[in-house]
CSV table of C-alpha atoms in Angstrom, one decimal:
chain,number,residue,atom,x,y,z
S,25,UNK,CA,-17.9,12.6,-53.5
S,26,UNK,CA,-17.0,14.4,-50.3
S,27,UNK,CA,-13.6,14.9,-49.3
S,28,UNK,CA,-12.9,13.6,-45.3
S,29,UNK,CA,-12.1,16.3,-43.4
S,30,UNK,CA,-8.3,16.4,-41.0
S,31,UNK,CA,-8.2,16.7,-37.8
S,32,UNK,CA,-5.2,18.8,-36.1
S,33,UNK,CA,-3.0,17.2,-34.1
S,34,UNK,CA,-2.3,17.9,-30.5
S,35,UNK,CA,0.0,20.5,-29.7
S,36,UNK,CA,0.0,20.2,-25.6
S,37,UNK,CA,3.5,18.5,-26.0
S,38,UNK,CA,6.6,19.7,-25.0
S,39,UNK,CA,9.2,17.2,-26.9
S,40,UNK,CA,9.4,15.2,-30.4
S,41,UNK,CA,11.5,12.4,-31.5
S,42,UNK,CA,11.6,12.2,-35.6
S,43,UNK,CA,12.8,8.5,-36.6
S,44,UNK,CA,13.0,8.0,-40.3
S,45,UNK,CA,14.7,6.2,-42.8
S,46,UNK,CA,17.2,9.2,-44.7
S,47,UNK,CA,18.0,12.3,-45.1
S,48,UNK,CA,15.7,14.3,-46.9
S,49,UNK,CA,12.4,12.3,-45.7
S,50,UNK,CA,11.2,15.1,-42.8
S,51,UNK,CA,11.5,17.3,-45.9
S,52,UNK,CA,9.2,15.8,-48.3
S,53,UNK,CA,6.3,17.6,-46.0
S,54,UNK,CA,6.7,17.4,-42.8
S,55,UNK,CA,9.7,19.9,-41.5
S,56,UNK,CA,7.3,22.8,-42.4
S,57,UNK,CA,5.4,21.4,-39.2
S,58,UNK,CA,8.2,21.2,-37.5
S,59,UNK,CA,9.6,24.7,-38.3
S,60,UNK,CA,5.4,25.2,-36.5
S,61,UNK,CA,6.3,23.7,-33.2
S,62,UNK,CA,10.0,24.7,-32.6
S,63,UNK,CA,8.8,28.1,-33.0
S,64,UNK,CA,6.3,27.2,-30.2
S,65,UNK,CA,8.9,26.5,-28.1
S,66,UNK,CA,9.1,22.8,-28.5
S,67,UNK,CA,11.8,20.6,-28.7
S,68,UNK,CA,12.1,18.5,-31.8
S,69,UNK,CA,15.4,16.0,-32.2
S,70,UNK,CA,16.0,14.2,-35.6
S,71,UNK,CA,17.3,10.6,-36.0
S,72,UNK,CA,17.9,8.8,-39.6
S,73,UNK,CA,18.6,5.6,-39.1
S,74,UNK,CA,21.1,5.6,-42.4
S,75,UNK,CA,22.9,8.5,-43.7
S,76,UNK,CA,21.8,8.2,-47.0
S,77,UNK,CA,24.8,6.9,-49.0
S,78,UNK,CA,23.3,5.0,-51.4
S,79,UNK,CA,20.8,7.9,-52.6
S,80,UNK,CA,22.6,9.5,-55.3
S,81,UNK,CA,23.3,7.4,-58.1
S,82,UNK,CA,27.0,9.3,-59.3
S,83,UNK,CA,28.0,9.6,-55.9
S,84,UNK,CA,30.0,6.8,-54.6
S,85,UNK,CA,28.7,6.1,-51.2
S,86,UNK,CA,31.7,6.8,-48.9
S,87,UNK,CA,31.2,10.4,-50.5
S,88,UNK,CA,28.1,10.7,-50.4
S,89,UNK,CA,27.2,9.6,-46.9
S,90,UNK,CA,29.2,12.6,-45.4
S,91,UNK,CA,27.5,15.3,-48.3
S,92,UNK,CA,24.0,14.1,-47.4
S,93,UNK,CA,25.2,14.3,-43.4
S,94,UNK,CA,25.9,18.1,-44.0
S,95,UNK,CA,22.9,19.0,-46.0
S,96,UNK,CA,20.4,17.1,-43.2
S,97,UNK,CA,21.7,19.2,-40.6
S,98,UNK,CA,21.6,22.2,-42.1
S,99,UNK,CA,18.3,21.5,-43.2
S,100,UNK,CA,17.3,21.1,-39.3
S,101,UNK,CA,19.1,23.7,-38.4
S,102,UNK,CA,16.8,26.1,-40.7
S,103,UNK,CA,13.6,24.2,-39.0
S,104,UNK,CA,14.9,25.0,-35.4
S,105,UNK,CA,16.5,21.5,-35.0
S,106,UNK,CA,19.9,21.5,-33.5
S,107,UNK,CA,20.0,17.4,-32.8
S,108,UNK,CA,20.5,15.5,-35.7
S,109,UNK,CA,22.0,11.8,-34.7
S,110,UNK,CA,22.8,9.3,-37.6
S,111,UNK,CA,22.7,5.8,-36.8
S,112,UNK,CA,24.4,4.0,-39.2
S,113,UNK,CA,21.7,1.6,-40.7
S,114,UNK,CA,22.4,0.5,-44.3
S,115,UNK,CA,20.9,2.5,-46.8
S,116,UNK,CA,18.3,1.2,-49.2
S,117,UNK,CA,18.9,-2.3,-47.1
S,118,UNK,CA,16.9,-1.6,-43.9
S,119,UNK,CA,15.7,-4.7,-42.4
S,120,UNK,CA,12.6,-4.9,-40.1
S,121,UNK,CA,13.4,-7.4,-37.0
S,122,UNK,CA,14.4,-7.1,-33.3
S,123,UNK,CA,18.1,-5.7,-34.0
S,124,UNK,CA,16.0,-2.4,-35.5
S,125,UNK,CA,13.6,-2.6,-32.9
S,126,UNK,CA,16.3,-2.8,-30.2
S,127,UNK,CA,18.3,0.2,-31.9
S,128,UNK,CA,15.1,2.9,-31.9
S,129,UNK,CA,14.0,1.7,-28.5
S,130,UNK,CA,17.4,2.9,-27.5
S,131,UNK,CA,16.7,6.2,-28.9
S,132,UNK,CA,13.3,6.9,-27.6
S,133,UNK,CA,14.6,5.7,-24.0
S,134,UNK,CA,17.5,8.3,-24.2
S,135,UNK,CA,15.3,10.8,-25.6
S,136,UNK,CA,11.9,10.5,-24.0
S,137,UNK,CA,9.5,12.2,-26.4
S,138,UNK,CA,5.7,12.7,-25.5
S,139,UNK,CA,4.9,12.5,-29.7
S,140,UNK,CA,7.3,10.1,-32.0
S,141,UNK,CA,7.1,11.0,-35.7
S,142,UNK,CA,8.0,9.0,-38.3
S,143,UNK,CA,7.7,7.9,-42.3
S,144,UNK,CA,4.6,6.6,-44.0
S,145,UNK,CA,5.0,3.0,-43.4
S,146,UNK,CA,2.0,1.8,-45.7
S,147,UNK,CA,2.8,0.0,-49.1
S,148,UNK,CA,2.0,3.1,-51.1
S,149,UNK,CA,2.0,6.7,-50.5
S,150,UNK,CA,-1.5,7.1,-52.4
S,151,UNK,CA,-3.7,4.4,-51.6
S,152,UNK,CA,-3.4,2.8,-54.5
S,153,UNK,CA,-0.4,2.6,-56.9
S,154,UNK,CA,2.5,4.8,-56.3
S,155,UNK,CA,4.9,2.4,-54.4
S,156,UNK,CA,6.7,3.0,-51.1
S,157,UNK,CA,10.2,2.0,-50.6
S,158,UNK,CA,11.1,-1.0,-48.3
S,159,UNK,CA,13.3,1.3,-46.2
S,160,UNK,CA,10.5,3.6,-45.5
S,161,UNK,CA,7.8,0.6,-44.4
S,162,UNK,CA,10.4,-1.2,-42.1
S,163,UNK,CA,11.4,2.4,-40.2
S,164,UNK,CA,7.7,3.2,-39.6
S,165,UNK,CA,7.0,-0.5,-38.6
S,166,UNK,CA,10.2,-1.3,-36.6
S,167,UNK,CA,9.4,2.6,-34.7
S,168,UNK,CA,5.8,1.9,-33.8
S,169,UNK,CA,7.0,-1.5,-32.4
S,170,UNK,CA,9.7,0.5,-30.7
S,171,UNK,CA,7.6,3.0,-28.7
S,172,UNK,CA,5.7,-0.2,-27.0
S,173,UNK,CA,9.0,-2.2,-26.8
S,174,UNK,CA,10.8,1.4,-25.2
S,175,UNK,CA,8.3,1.1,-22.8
S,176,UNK,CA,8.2,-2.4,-21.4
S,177,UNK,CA,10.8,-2.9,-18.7
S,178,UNK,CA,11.8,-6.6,-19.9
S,179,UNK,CA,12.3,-6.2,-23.0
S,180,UNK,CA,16.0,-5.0,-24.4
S,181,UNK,CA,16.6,-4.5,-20.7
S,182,UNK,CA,20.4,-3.7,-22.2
S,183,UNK,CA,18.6,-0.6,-24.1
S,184,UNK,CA,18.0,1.5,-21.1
S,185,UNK,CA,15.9,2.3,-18.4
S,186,UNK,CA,12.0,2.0,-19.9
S,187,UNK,CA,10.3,5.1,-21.1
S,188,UNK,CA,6.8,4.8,-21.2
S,189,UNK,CA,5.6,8.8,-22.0
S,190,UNK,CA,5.1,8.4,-25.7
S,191,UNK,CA,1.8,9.7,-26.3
S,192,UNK,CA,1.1,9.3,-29.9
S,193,UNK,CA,3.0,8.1,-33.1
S,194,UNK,CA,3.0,10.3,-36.2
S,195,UNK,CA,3.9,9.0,-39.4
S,196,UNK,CA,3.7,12.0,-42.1
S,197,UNK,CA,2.1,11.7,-45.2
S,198,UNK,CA,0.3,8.1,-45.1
S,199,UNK,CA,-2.7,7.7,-47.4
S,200,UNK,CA,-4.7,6.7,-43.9
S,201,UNK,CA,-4.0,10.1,-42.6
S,202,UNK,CA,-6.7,11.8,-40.8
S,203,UNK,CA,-5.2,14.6,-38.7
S,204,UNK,CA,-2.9,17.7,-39.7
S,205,UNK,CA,-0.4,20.5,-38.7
S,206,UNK,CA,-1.3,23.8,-40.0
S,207,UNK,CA,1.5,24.8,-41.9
S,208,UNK,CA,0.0,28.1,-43.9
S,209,UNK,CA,2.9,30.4,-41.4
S,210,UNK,CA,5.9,28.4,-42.0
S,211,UNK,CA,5.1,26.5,-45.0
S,212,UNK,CA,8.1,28.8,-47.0
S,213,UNK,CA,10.7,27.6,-43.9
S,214,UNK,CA,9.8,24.0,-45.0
S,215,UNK,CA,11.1,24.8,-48.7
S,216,UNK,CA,13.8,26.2,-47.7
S,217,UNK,CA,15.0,23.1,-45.6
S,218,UNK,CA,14.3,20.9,-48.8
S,219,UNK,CA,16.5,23.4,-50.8
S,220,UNK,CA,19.1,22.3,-48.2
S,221,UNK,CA,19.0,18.8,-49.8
S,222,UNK,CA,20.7,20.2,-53.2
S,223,UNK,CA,23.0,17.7,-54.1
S,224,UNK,CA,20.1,15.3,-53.4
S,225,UNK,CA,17.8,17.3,-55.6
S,226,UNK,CA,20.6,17.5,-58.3
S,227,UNK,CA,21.5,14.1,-58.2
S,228,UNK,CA,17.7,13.3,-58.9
S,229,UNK,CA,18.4,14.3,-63.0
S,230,UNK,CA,14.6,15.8,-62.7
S,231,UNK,CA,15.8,19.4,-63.5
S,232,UNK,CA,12.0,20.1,-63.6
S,233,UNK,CA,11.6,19.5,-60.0
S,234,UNK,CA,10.8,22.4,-57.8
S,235,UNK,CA,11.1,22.1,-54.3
S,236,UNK,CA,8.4,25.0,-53.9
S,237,UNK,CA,5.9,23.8,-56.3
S,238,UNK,CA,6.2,20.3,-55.5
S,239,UNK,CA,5.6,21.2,-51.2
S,240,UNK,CA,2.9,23.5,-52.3
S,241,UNK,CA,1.0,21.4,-54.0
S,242,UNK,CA,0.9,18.3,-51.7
S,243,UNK,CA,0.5,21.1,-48.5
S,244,UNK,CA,-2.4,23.0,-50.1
S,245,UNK,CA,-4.4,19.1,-50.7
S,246,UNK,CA,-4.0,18.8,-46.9
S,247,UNK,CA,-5.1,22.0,-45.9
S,248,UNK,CA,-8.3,22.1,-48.1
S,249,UNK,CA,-9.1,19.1,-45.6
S,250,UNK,CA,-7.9,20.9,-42.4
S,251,UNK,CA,-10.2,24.3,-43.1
S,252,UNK,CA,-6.7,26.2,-43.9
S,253,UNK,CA,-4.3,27.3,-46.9
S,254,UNK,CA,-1.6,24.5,-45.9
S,255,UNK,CA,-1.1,21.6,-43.8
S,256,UNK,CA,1.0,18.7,-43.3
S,257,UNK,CA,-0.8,15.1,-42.9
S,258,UNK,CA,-0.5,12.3,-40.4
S,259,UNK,CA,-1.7,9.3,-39.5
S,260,UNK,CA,-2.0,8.8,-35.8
S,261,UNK,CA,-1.2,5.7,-33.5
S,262,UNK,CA,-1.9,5.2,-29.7
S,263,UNK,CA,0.3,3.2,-28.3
């Protein structure tokens, strides 16, 4: 059975917006890409809807919303990402509807990205059986609805003035992905952003889990399907 060959992804862009769910979801793959572009030049800015409070289970969330604030932005700051906004959603309670939509139209209107990136947003993350989380599939959902909404004068007139320059919508590591970033250059900088994530990591009692291994492995899958040693997948939208 023959293994469908990736696509890259377009690099003629200039800015990025990343909307996802938590801290710690860029890492899981995609800020090795990112680490790719900001050394291009590009401008990348990172929003997480929550601040991930509810993500380690012996931290009490007014704690831990704070911890997981400081380790996301100086994960970004190892990827070349100097804006980091957190916006306060409810973690593990994310609800897909026009309040979300209204919130991340705000932020692409203040931001005006050319590419939006985001979570995998399908019900699994292989195809088949390994479950997404709810928090994950409403972000993606509520931030490709966004980009259309963001660019539509009447609607959420009271989210700012229309922005209708999105060019494409990224959402890393779907099992419908058929482009990729070659990340064979930088793949090591994305590591080292997960490692950021250490009371994350620590608080996932897997004391097997290596950041390293675990990025290798799911990069190198990508990159046999690009034509190079790693890569980080996407599925692609038009708007």
């Amino acid at each position: 059975m023959s293994v469908q060959k990736l696509e890259a992804v377009a690099e003629d862009w200039q800015k990025a917006l990343a909307v996802v769910a938590h801290p710690d979801d860029l890492e899981f793959g995609t800020a090795a890409a990112i680490a790719r572009w900001t050394g291009q030049g590009k401008e990348v800015v990172y929003c997480l809807l929550t601040s991930g409070e509810a993500g380690i289970d012996g931290v009490a969330p007014d704690e831990c919303g704070p911890l997981r604030e400081a380790e996301q932005i100086e994960s970004a700051r190892i990827v070349g990402v100097s804006a980091v906004e957190f916006l306060g959603q409810p973690d593990g309670t994310i609800e897909y509807g026009v309040a979300l939509r209204r919130v991340i139209t705000s932020v692409i209107r203040r931001h005006q990205p050319e590419i939006v990136i985001t979570n995998n947003f399908r019900d699994t993350w292989d195809g088949d059986v390994l479950l997404n989380q709810a928090d994950h599939i409403n972000t993606g959902r509520a931030t490709l609805d966004a980009v259309r909404d963001a660019a539509n004068r009447w609607i959420f007139p009271d989210a700012g003035e229309r922005w209708n320059g999105v060019r494409q919508v990224w959402a890393g590591s779907s099992p419908g992905s058929r482009h990729a970033a070659d990340t064979t250059d930088t793949l090591d900088v994305g590591v080292e952003s997960l490692r950021a994530h250490k009371a994350y990591i620590d608080g996932l009692n897997q004391p097997e889990f290596d950041p390293a291994d675990f990025l290798e492995g799911l990069s190198r899958s990508a990159g046999t399907r690009l034509g190079t040693k790693y890569a980080a997948a996407f599925e692609v939208f038009t708007p």
